[in-house]
Amino acid sequence: MKHSDFADEWFENEEETIFSEKIENFPHSVTVKWIKVSENDKAYQVGDYVTISFESMADASLRNQISSLLVDVLDKLCKEVLLQKILVVGLGNEEMISDAIGPKTAAQILVSAHLFELENNVHPGLNNCAVIAPKVMGQTGLESARIVKGIADFYEPQCVIVVDALATSSFSRINRAIQISNIGIIPGSGVGNHRLAINEETLNVPVISIGVATVTTIRSILNEMNIKEEYEHNDCIITPRDMDMECRQIVSILSHGINCFIHPAYEEL
């Protein structure tokens, strides 16, 4: 079984019977792969799964390029969704760096819901946006999906954007792949901790998930190296030692892209 949340990794050796794909290449070795699943698979539901892959993000111009591609993908996935009131959810545990992408991104989203609530003079280029970071079950005792649903029922957004860390089956993709999907997300599924899904069926509102590859397993690394021997603890989850710095870079990419997508005038503010 693959320890991966990425559709392009699940389908890489499958016949194209239940999915189709389109690959676009951009400068600086940036690639966008669009997978459209046409019928339910054992791991993936009908919908679109878009992966933005890149070799580096150290340069600010590269991060801006990736952010712009993220905005473009979000625009296409949400072309039929009214986007005047949006809830952004940062999933994960901020105290664990490999799982901190969601809450750290949420902390940098431009919040405006309170301005609309108070009926202040809101800049015409801003949309109504609320943000939450519900932590993890071990910290709250509650499923993240139940917390998100309670807030969504109260806030009544037209769309929910969920940001989370994902598992990959390839060590080389850690912090180098972002998956965007219009079918929501099951927190913890890539590492075997299946939780209640955060999707349109649960929340009764369209859900867009944005996930970043931050962890893999020893077993996945051994498979990449074509090593077949079984090792003790080969299902241990691992992440790079420079995760701290790269987490900040990824968060800047995601937060800038999401802010530009939600607020048309964000870069003018």
XYZ file of N, CA and C in Angstrom:
807
model
N 0.836 -1.198 0.000
C 0.000 0.000 0.000
C 0.875 1.253 0.000
N 0.522 2.233 -0.809
C 1.289 3.469 -0.862
C 0.878 4.393 0.276
N 1.880 4.954 0.947
C 1.625 5.958 1.958
C 1.700 7.314 1.263
N 0.640 7.676 0.586
C 0.648 8.906 -0.195
C -0.751 9.489 -0.297
N -0.809 10.830 -0.268
C -2.053 11.546 -0.495
C -2.131 12.108 -1.916
N -1.119 11.838 -2.742
C -1.031 12.464 -4.060
C -1.622 11.578 -5.154
N -2.578 12.126 -5.881
C -3.254 11.366 -6.935
C -2.282 10.936 -8.020
N -1.335 11.799 -8.388
C -0.430 11.433 -9.481
C 0.512 10.301 -9.070
N 0.723 10.104 -7.778
C 1.522 8.969 -7.322
C 0.697 7.677 -7.311
N -0.557 7.792 -6.969
C -1.425 6.614 -6.972
C -1.650 6.092 -8.383
N -1.792 7.020 -9.332
C -2.161 6.629 -10.686
C -0.985 6.482 -11.640
N 0.239 6.641 -11.168
C 1.384 6.684 -12.079
C 1.592 5.384 -12.850
N 1.183 4.253 -12.297
C 1.347 2.975 -12.999
C 0.020 2.354 -13.418
N -1.052 3.156 -13.381
C -2.376 2.652 -13.732
C -2.704 2.953 -15.186
N -3.529 2.096 -15.783
C -4.028 2.387 -17.120
C -5.022 3.538 -17.040
N -5.029 4.375 -18.067
C -5.888 5.550 -18.051
C -7.324 5.169 -18.404
N -7.960 4.441 -17.500
C -9.344 4.032 -17.725
C -10.317 4.838 -16.878
N -9.881 5.236 -15.688
C -10.779 6.005 -14.822
C -10.283 7.439 -14.624
N -9.198 7.807 -15.307
C -8.703 9.171 -15.151
C -8.032 9.638 -16.438
N -7.890 10.937 -16.541
C -7.136 11.536 -17.640
C -6.188 12.557 -17.040
N -5.101 12.855 -17.741
C -4.162 13.815 -17.202
C -3.627 14.750 -18.275
N -3.271 15.937 -17.809
C -2.682 16.952 -18.682
C -1.485 17.528 -17.947
N -0.353 17.632 -18.626
C 0.872 18.135 -18.004
C 1.322 19.409 -18.711
N 1.584 20.454 -17.919
C 2.102 21.713 -18.455
C 3.448 22.006 -17.800
N 4.415 22.391 -18.623
C 5.739 22.729 -18.120
C 5.971 24.237 -18.186
N 6.559 24.771 -17.144
C 6.805 26.202 -17.042
C 8.287 26.453 -16.775
N 8.743 27.713 -16.914
C 10.156 28.013 -16.660
C 10.598 27.594 -15.263
N 11.898 27.402 -15.108
C 12.529 27.057 -13.828
C 12.077 25.695 -13.317
N 11.802 24.772 -14.245
C 11.462 23.376 -13.896
C 10.213 23.272 -13.032
N 9.247 24.124 -13.303
C 7.957 24.060 -12.611
C 6.965 23.330 -13.510
N 6.266 22.360 -12.952
C 5.327 21.537 -13.718
C 3.963 21.521 -13.046
N 2.907 21.591 -13.862
C 1.541 21.456 -13.362
C 0.916 20.233 -14.021
N 0.506 19.275 -13.203
C -0.139 18.066 -13.717
C -1.588 18.042 -13.241
N -2.504 17.981 -14.206
C -3.928 18.007 -13.900
C -4.508 16.619 -14.133
N -4.985 15.988 -13.076
C -5.607 14.670 -13.176
C -7.100 14.805 -12.913
N -7.898 14.311 -13.835
C -9.349 14.319 -13.679
C -9.819 12.878 -13.541
N -10.348 12.529 -12.380
C -10.843 11.184 -12.120
C -12.312 11.117 -12.521
N -12.642 10.164 -13.373
C -13.995 10.091 -13.944
C -14.914 9.111 -13.226
N -14.329 8.198 -12.435
C -15.165 7.310 -11.628
C -14.428 6.968 -10.350
N -15.185 6.683 -9.289
C -14.580 6.459 -7.979
C -13.571 5.323 -7.996
N -12.398 5.592 -7.436
C -11.343 4.606 -7.299
C -11.276 4.197 -5.830
N -10.517 3.157 -5.527
C -10.394 2.701 -4.144
C -9.817 3.785 -3.227
N -9.045 4.709 -3.799
C -8.424 5.743 -2.985
C -8.911 7.147 -3.329
N -9.422 7.334 -4.537
C -9.763 8.682 -4.971
C -11.167 8.758 -5.536
N -11.818 9.887 -5.243
C -13.175 10.123 -5.702
C -13.159 10.891 -7.012
N -14.315 10.934 -7.662
C -14.458 11.703 -8.898
C -14.159 13.169 -8.611
N -13.310 13.754 -9.433
C -12.963 15.155 -9.252
C -11.633 15.486 -9.892
N -11.144 16.678 -9.613
C -9.891 17.171 -10.178
C -8.808 17.218 -9.113
N -7.626 16.749 -9.488
C -6.461 16.766 -8.601
C -5.312 17.399 -9.382
N -4.883 18.556 -8.952
C -3.847 19.297 -9.667
C -2.594 19.363 -8.799
N -1.465 18.928 -9.356
C -0.209 18.957 -8.609
C 0.760 19.947 -9.247
N 1.207 20.903 -8.448
C 2.257 21.835 -8.876
C 3.569 21.326 -8.286
N 4.506 20.961 -9.165
C 5.803 20.440 -8.726
C 6.909 21.406 -9.119
N 7.946 21.497 -8.292
C 9.042 22.428 -8.555
C 10.305 21.897 -7.907
N 11.438 22.344 -8.402
C 12.720 21.861 -7.881
C 13.309 22.781 -6.831
N 12.888 24.043 -6.837
C 13.436 25.003 -5.878
C 12.401 26.076 -5.583
N 12.534 26.679 -4.409
C 11.681 27.817 -4.053
C 12.482 28.833 -3.246
N 13.800 28.734 -3.361
C 14.675 29.596 -2.572
C 14.612 31.052 -3.005
N 14.337 31.280 -4.283
C 14.300 32.636 -4.835
C 12.889 33.205 -4.744
N 12.777 34.484 -4.381
C 11.463 35.117 -4.228
C 10.671 35.121 -5.525
N 11.365 35.303 -6.653
C 10.665 35.315 -7.937
C 10.072 33.941 -8.252
N 10.774 32.874 -7.851
C 10.246 31.521 -8.034
C 9.003 31.305 -7.174
N 9.053 31.785 -5.950
C 7.891 31.642 -5.065
C 6.701 32.409 -5.625
N 6.954 33.578 -6.197
C 5.862 34.344 -6.817
C 5.287 33.608 -8.023
N 6.159 32.955 -8.793
C 5.697 32.180 -9.944
C 4.780 31.043 -9.501
N 5.185 30.336 -8.457
C 4.379 29.219 -7.959
C 3.061 29.730 -7.379
N 3.114 30.855 -6.663
C 1.884 31.453 -6.129
C 0.919 31.814 -7.241
N 1.441 32.366 -8.329
C 0.586 32.748 -9.464
C -0.070 31.526 -10.093
N 0.683 30.428 -10.198
C 0.107 29.194 -10.724
C -0.968 28.658 -9.787
N -0.753 28.785 -8.486
C -1.761 28.365 -7.511
C -3.047 29.156 -7.699
N -2.928 30.453 -7.885
C -4.115 31.295 -8.120
C -4.840 30.859 -9.389
N -4.084 30.583 -10.434
C -4.673 30.149 -11.702
C -5.448 28.839 -11.535
N -4.872 27.891 -10.800
C -5.553 26.608 -10.572
C -6.818 26.823 -9.756
N -6.741 27.633 -8.707
C -7.918 27.909 -7.883
C -9.021 28.573 -8.700
N -8.646 29.507 -9.565
C -9.632 30.160 -10.440
C -10.365 29.135 -11.300
N -9.629 28.190 -11.852
C -10.238 27.187 -12.733
C -11.119 26.217 -11.954
N -10.680 25.815 -10.771
C -11.462 24.881 -9.980
C -12.736 25.520 -9.423
N -12.699 26.830 -9.250
C -13.831 27.532 -8.631
C -14.601 28.403 -9.607
N -14.465 28.143 -10.895
C -15.076 29.025 -11.885
C -16.592 29.072 -11.794
N -17.219 28.042 -11.205
C -18.676 28.017 -11.084
C -19.139 28.298 -9.659
N -18.219 28.737 -8.799
C -18.545 28.992 -7.398
C -18.507 30.486 -7.124
N -19.562 31.000 -6.469
C -19.583 32.399 -6.069
C -18.608 32.578 -4.914
N -17.714 33.553 -5.006
C -16.630 33.671 -4.035
C -16.647 35.028 -3.326
N -17.728 35.306 -2.652
C -17.810 36.547 -1.890
C -17.659 36.314 -0.391
N -17.783 35.047 0.019
C -17.689 34.709 1.446
C -16.974 33.363 1.567
N -15.759 33.384 2.111
C -14.898 32.197 2.084
C -14.353 31.905 3.478
N -14.345 30.631 3.826
C -13.740 30.179 5.079
C -12.451 29.435 4.752
N -11.349 29.875 5.348
C -10.054 29.203 5.174
C -9.751 28.416 6.441
N -9.385 27.151 6.267
C -9.119 26.260 7.399
C -7.674 25.774 7.331
N -6.921 26.007 8.377
C -5.548 25.521 8.453
C -5.471 24.297 9.347
N -5.420 23.111 8.746
C -5.377 21.864 9.510
C -3.959 21.546 9.973
N -3.858 20.834 11.090
C -2.552 20.373 11.522
C -2.168 20.835 12.909
N -0.965 20.461 13.302
C -0.426 20.745 14.622
C 0.750 21.700 14.484
N 0.573 22.932 14.899
C 1.618 23.949 14.735
C 2.867 23.625 15.547
N 2.738 22.789 16.554
C 3.877 22.462 17.400
C 4.767 21.379 16.785
N 4.309 20.775 15.688
C 5.098 19.753 14.990
C 5.392 20.288 13.594
N 6.632 20.629 13.305
C 6.959 21.401 12.109
C 6.504 20.722 10.818
N 6.549 19.395 10.758
C 6.134 18.705 9.538
C 4.619 18.735 9.347
N 3.887 19.156 10.377
C 2.431 19.217 10.302
C 1.917 20.635 10.505
N 2.811 21.614 10.379
C 2.464 22.989 10.730
C 2.061 23.850 9.537
N 2.105 23.293 8.320
C 1.803 24.081 7.121
C 0.425 24.744 7.208
N -0.577 23.976 7.622
C -1.946 24.492 7.665
C -2.119 25.671 8.599
N -1.838 25.498 9.901
C -2.030 26.618 10.823
C -1.125 27.812 10.549
N 0.097 27.569 10.082
C 0.989 28.689 9.780
C 0.499 29.474 8.558
N -0.065 28.776 7.584
C -0.646 29.471 6.430
C -1.875 30.262 6.853
N -2.719 29.647 7.666
C -3.937 30.324 8.135
C -3.605 31.629 8.849
N -2.486 31.636 9.580
C -2.093 32.824 10.338
C -1.723 33.999 9.440
N -1.454 33.728 8.146
C -1.055 34.803 7.234
C -2.142 35.160 6.210
N -3.345 34.656 6.407
C -4.452 34.996 5.518
C -5.104 36.291 5.985
N -5.427 37.164 5.044
C -6.057 38.443 5.366
C -7.515 38.219 5.760
N -7.813 38.412 7.030
C -9.159 38.205 7.574
C -9.976 39.487 7.430
N -11.212 39.344 6.973
C -12.055 40.531 6.760
C -13.496 40.339 7.217
N -13.857 39.139 7.682
C -15.248 38.852 8.040
C -15.779 39.824 9.095
N -14.926 40.191 10.044
C -15.370 41.095 11.109
C -15.712 42.478 10.569
N -15.020 42.900 9.504
C -15.324 44.205 8.902
C -16.701 44.189 8.257
N -17.018 43.093 7.568
C -18.341 42.967 6.960
C -19.417 42.845 8.040
N -19.109 42.172 9.143
C -20.061 41.997 10.234
C -20.404 43.334 10.870
N -19.392 44.209 10.982
C -19.594 45.526 11.591
C -20.102 46.556 10.604
N -20.201 46.137 9.343
C -20.689 47.016 8.268
C -19.833 48.272 8.144
N -18.533 48.110 8.366
C -17.617 49.230 8.140
C -17.428 49.436 6.645
N -16.796 50.512 6.284
C -16.480 50.747 4.884
C -15.347 49.811 4.476
N -15.704 48.752 3.768
C -14.736 47.736 3.376
C -14.209 48.044 1.983
N -12.917 47.905 1.802
C -12.299 48.126 0.493
C -13.018 47.271 -0.550
N -13.392 47.857 -1.704
C -14.151 47.102 -2.715
C -13.404 45.890 -3.273
N -12.094 45.854 -3.097
C -11.326 44.728 -3.606
C -11.159 43.589 -2.610
N -11.850 43.690 -1.457
C -11.790 42.637 -0.452
C -13.090 41.835 -0.447
N -12.958 40.533 -0.248
C -14.119 39.684 -0.039
C -14.213 39.296 1.428
N -15.352 38.768 1.810
C -15.614 38.371 3.188
C -14.864 37.067 3.479
N -13.875 37.120 4.366
C -13.029 35.951 4.629
C -12.848 35.738 6.130
N -13.120 34.512 6.570
C -12.863 34.110 7.955
C -11.845 32.967 7.946
N -11.104 32.828 9.033
C -10.025 31.835 9.109
C -10.083 31.104 10.443
N -9.870 29.784 10.409
C -9.754 29.016 11.636
C -8.601 28.014 11.513
N -8.043 27.627 12.659
C -7.032 26.567 12.724
C -7.459 25.647 13.868
N -8.221 24.593 13.576
C -8.855 23.780 14.619
C -7.942 22.812 15.356
N -6.638 22.846 15.099
C -5.673 21.941 15.737
C -5.979 20.483 15.374
N -5.535 19.540 16.199
C -5.723 18.114 15.911
C -6.471 17.459 17.069
N -6.977 16.251 16.822
C -7.813 15.584 17.810
C -7.089 15.383 19.136
N -5.779 15.126 19.076
C -5.025 14.927 20.304
C -4.953 16.167 21.173
N -5.204 17.347 20.579
C -5.162 18.602 21.336
C -6.545 19.064 21.771
N -7.573 18.690 21.015
C -8.927 19.181 21.304
C -9.896 18.093 21.748
N -9.593 16.838 21.407
C -10.520 15.750 21.695
C -11.654 15.651 20.705
N -11.622 16.491 19.664
C -12.696 16.537 18.677
C -12.148 16.338 17.273
N -12.940 15.708 16.412
C -12.595 15.606 14.993
C -12.530 17.012 14.397
N -11.480 17.285 13.616
C -11.367 18.597 12.971
C -12.600 18.898 12.125
N -13.112 17.869 11.432
C -14.260 18.065 10.552
C -15.480 18.550 11.324
N -15.653 18.084 12.560
C -16.819 18.508 13.344
C -16.690 19.964 13.780
N -15.462 20.373 14.097
C -15.232 21.774 14.447
C -15.488 22.659 13.231
N -14.943 22.246 12.084
C -15.114 23.027 10.855
C -16.585 23.107 10.478
N -17.314 21.998 10.608
C -18.732 22.003 10.253
C -19.526 22.955 11.141
N -19.238 22.951 12.433
C -19.948 23.847 13.339
C -19.744 25.310 12.959
N -18.520 25.665 12.618
C -18.228 27.056 12.227
C -18.818 27.365 10.856
N -18.744 26.400 9.926
C -19.308 26.619 8.594
C -20.822 26.791 8.661
N -21.490 26.028 9.512
C -22.944 26.165 9.663
C -23.306 27.552 10.181
N -22.463 28.090 11.072
C -22.711 29.427 11.618
C -22.343 30.525 10.625
N -21.174 30.401 10.020
C -20.638 31.451 9.142
C -21.281 31.444 7.753
N -21.693 30.270 7.275
C -22.346 30.086 5.976
C -21.504 30.606 4.807
N -20.295 30.079 4.644
C -19.461 30.505 3.505
C -19.974 29.915 2.198
N -19.536 30.509 1.092
C -19.864 29.967 -0.229
C -18.818 28.960 -0.684
N -17.679 28.938 0.003
C -16.610 28.007 -0.318
C -15.712 27.856 0.902
N -15.170 26.657 1.094
C -14.204 26.409 2.159
C -12.882 25.979 1.517
N -11.795 26.623 1.916
C -10.457 26.255 1.455
C -9.712 25.643 2.629
N -9.280 24.404 2.468
C -8.601 23.672 3.536
C -7.130 23.488 3.167
N -6.243 23.847 4.078
C -4.803 23.710 3.855
C -4.256 22.682 4.845
N -3.462 21.737 4.342
C -2.958 20.681 5.214
C -1.624 20.155 4.696
N -0.908 19.463 5.564
C 0.302 18.723 5.175
C -0.123 17.378 4.616
N 0.607 16.886 3.597
C 0.287 15.612 2.967
C 1.489 14.671 3.021
N 1.195 13.391 2.877
C 2.256 12.390 2.785
C 2.545 12.092 1.324
N 3.798 11.858 1.010
C 4.217 11.504 -0.343
C 4.975 10.178 -0.305
N 4.982 9.477 -1.422
C 5.738 8.225 -1.495
C 7.153 8.449 -2.017
N 7.522 9.717 -2.266
C 8.841 10.031 -2.814
C 9.532 11.097 -1.971
N 10.686 10.762 -1.430
C 11.411 11.721 -0.585
C 11.761 12.992 -1.354
N 12.036 12.868 -2.646
C 12.441 14.032 -3.450
C 11.314 15.052 -3.608
N 10.083 14.664 -3.314
C 8.956 15.580 -3.480
C 8.612 16.339 -2.203
N 9.272 16.013 -1.114
C 8.962 16.718 0.125
C 9.263 18.205 -0.035
N 8.273 19.031 0.273
C 8.340 20.493 0.106
C 8.540 20.917 -1.348
N 8.264 20.017 -2.278
C 8.418 20.321 -3.698
C 7.159 19.974 -4.500
N 6.054 19.709 -3.817
C 4.821 19.376 -4.517
C 3.621 19.886 -3.728
N 2.712 20.548 -4.442
C 1.469 21.067 -3.862
C 0.312 20.459 -4.637
N -0.628 19.845 -3.936
C -1.805 19.287 -4.604
C -3.039 20.107 -4.257
N -3.783 20.485 -5.286
C -5.033 21.227 -5.119
C -6.157 20.369 -5.668
N -7.240 20.237 -4.912
C -8.326 19.368 -5.340
C -9.678 19.986 -4.992
N -10.697 19.603 -5.742
C -12.049 20.116 -5.485
C -12.951 19.083 -4.824
N -12.364 18.053 -4.201
C -13.196 17.042 -3.541
C -12.970 17.008 -2.027
N -12.239 17.982 -1.499
C -12.024 18.026 -0.064
C -10.850 17.167 0.368
N -10.838 16.797 1.658
C -9.678 16.107 2.209
C -10.095 15.239 3.390
N -9.356 14.144 3.593
C -9.535 13.303 4.780
C -8.282 13.475 5.623
N -8.356 14.226 6.714
C -7.146 14.484 7.510
C -6.469 13.198 7.955
N -5.137 13.132 7.767
C -4.347 12.007 8.250
C -4.374 10.759 7.404
N -5.065 10.789 6.259
C -5.235 9.560 5.485
C -3.918 9.025 4.938
N -2.989 9.907 4.578
C -1.735 9.459 3.983
C -0.830 8.710 4.929
N -1.009 8.925 6.243
C -0.174 8.240 7.223
C -0.997 7.264 8.069
N -2.182 6.907 7.576
C -2.969 5.861 8.215
C -3.901 6.302 9.324
N -3.982 7.602 9.604
C -4.881 8.101 10.647
C -6.143 8.680 10.007
N -7.020 7.825 9.558
C -8.201 8.277 8.837
C -9.183 8.978 9.774
N -9.617 10.159 9.372
C -10.582 10.930 10.143
C -11.803 11.234 9.271
N -12.782 11.888 9.877
C -13.973 12.291 9.147
C -13.584 13.264 8.035
N -14.113 13.035 6.845
C -13.749 13.855 5.685
C -14.251 15.286 5.839
N -13.447 16.204 5.352
C -13.868 17.599 5.237
C -14.138 17.833 3.758
N -15.391 17.693 3.361
C -15.762 17.799 1.953
C -17.167 18.376 1.830
N -17.637 18.464 0.599
C -18.947 19.080 0.363
C -20.063 18.262 1.012
N -19.912 16.955 1.027
C -20.938 16.101 1.637
C -21.058 16.376 3.136
N -19.935 16.609 3.784
C -19.944 16.877 5.229
C -20.395 18.289 5.552
N -19.922 19.265 4.776
C -20.146 20.678 5.100
C -21.299 21.321 4.331
N -21.791 20.640 3.293
C -22.862 21.199 2.439
C -22.438 22.490 1.754
N -21.161 22.574 1.412
C -20.615 23.726 0.694
C -19.384 23.240 -0.068
N -19.082 23.789 -1.257
C -17.895 23.356 -1.996
C -16.615 23.493 -1.162
N -15.754 22.487 -1.272
C -14.504 22.475 -0.509
C -13.323 22.303 -1.457
N -12.358 23.186 -1.334
C -11.106 23.088 -2.079
C -10.001 22.750 -1.085
N -9.245 21.708 -1.374
C -8.127 21.354 -0.497
C -6.808 21.728 -1.158
N -5.889 22.232 -0.336
C -4.534 22.547 -0.774
C -3.585 21.834 0.177
N -2.799 20.917 -0.363
C -1.901 20.147 0.492
C -0.476 20.169 -0.010
N 0.459 20.121 0.920
C 1.890 20.143 0.593
C 2.531 18.852 1.085
N 3.378 18.256 0.244
C 4.124 17.062 0.658
C 5.145 17.452 1.718
N 4.984 16.929 2.921
C 5.921 17.263 4.001
C 6.544 16.043 4.660
N 5.963 14.860 4.445
C 6.503 13.658 5.077
C 6.467 12.470 4.122
N 7.312 11.484 4.413
C 7.262 10.202 3.727
C 7.613 9.131 4.756
N 7.676 7.891 4.324
C 8.015 6.802 5.245
C 9.338 6.156 4.831
N 9.963 5.482 5.775
C 11.185 4.741 5.458
C 10.892 3.694 4.396
N 9.737 3.048 4.482
C 9.366 2.047 3.485
C 9.329 2.667 2.089
N 8.779 3.885 1.966
C 8.713 4.544 0.659
C 10.104 4.818 0.102
N 11.021 5.235 0.975
C 12.395 5.497 0.529
C 13.060 4.206 0.063
N 12.859 3.123 0.796
C 13.432 1.840 0.399
C 12.853 1.378 -0.935
N 11.560 1.603 -1.141
C 10.947 1.240 -2.418
C 11.538 2.054 -3.561
N 11.785 3.343 -3.319
C 12.404 4.187 -4.347
C 13.788 3.676 -4.730
N 14.488 3.105 -3.761
C 15.847 2.597 -3.987
C 15.848 1.136 -4.429
N 14.633 0.598 -4.642
C 14.480 -0.811 -5.052
C 15.093 -1.775 -4.045
N 15.005 -1.416 -2.790
C 15.461 -2.296 -1.712
C 14.244 -3.029 -1.163
N 14.230 -4.334 -1.268
C 13.042 -5.114 -0.929
C 13.057 -5.665 0.495
N 14.188 -5.594 1.168
C 14.263 -6.164 2.507
C 13.327 -5.428 3.462
N 12.839 -6.173 4.451
C 12.010 -5.585 5.488
C 12.891 -5.120 6.643
N 12.664 -3.894 7.090
C 13.416 -3.355 8.208
C 12.461 -3.012 9.342
N 12.960 -3.155 10.556
C 12.145 -2.776 11.702
C 11.858 -1.283 11.643
N 10.639 -0.906 11.947
C 10.202 0.499 11.958
C 10.219 1.125 10.563
N 10.047 0.316 9.506
C 10.112 0.909 8.166
C 8.878 1.708 7.801
N 7.897 1.778 8.704
C 6.745 2.646 8.487
C 6.869 3.957 9.251
N 8.024 4.208 9.842
C 8.233 5.469 10.558
C 8.104 6.648 9.598
N 7.497 7.714 10.072
C 7.332 8.925 9.266
C 8.578 9.787 9.416
N 9.119 10.265 8.303
C 10.324 11.102 8.358
C 10.113 12.385 7.565
N 10.914 13.382 7.897
C 10.853 14.683 7.236
C 12.260 15.280 7.232
N 12.593 16.190 6.315
C 13.971 16.715 6.227
C 14.364 17.568 7.439
N 15.643 17.672 7.689
C 16.101 18.451 8.832
C 15.995 19.956 8.595
N 15.930 20.387 7.318
C 15.778 21.821 7.038
C 14.313 22.196 6.856
N 13.409 21.400 7.433
C 11.978 21.617 7.289
C 11.555 22.988 7.810
N 12.210 23.460 8.863
C 11.865 24.754 9.458
C 11.911 25.884 8.430
N 13.048 26.008 7.741
C 13.218 27.068 6.755
C 12.279 26.871 5.571
N 12.173 25.635 5.092
C 11.342 25.392 3.919
C 9.862 25.546 4.239
N 9.477 25.285 5.470
C 8.097 25.518 5.884
C 7.745 26.994 5.725
N 8.647 27.876 6.117
C 8.397 29.316 5.971
C 8.236 29.694 4.500
N 9.054 29.093 3.633
C 8.958 29.404 2.205
C 7.649 28.893 1.612
N 7.266 27.675 1.974
C 6.005 27.117 1.485
C 4.832 27.945 1.963
N 4.855 28.330 3.227
C 3.762 29.128 3.798
C 3.631 30.459 3.058
N 4.750 31.063 2.697
C 4.677 32.338 1.966
C 4.051 32.142 0.590
N 4.359 31.008 -0.058
C 3.761 30.690 -1.367
C 2.255 30.505 -1.226
N 1.847 29.680 -0.284
C 0.424 29.375 -0.123
C -0.375 30.589 0.323
N 0.115 31.289 1.329
C -0.648 32.419 1.861
C -0.790 33.532 0.822
N 0.284 33.798 0.075
C 0.197 34.839 -0.959
C -0.778 34.430 -2.048
N -0.725 33.169 -2.474
C -1.639 32.708 -3.504
C -3.091 32.738 -3.053
N -3.355 32.268 -1.842
C -4.728 32.249 -1.329
C -5.249 33.664 -1.134
N -4.410 34.547 -0.598
C -4.834 35.946 -0.416
C -5.169 36.603 -1.743
N -4.351 36.366 -2.764
C -4.607 36.958 -4.080
C -5.874 36.373 -4.701
N -6.116 35.090 -4.460
C -7.308 34.441 -4.997
C -8.576 34.977 -4.330
N -8.551 35.132 -3.014
C -9.742 35.576 -2.295
C -9.991 37.065 -2.474
N -8.941 37.852 -2.388
C -9.065 39.312 -2.415
C -8.465 39.879 -3.700
N -9.270 40.283 -4.663
C -8.746 40.797 -5.955
C -7.762 41.957 -5.791
N -7.932 42.748 -4.731
C -7.071 43.924 -4.559
C -5.929 43.680 -3.572
N -5.651 42.421 -3.263
C -4.683 42.127 -2.206
C -3.323 42.762 -2.474
N -2.810 42.649 -3.679
C -1.468 43.162 -3.977
C -1.432 44.687 -4.049
N -2.606 45.325 -4.042
C -2.651 46.784 -4.071
C -2.706 47.372 -2.669
N -2.966 46.546 -1.668
C -3.160 47.050 -0.315
C -1.821 47.422 0.345
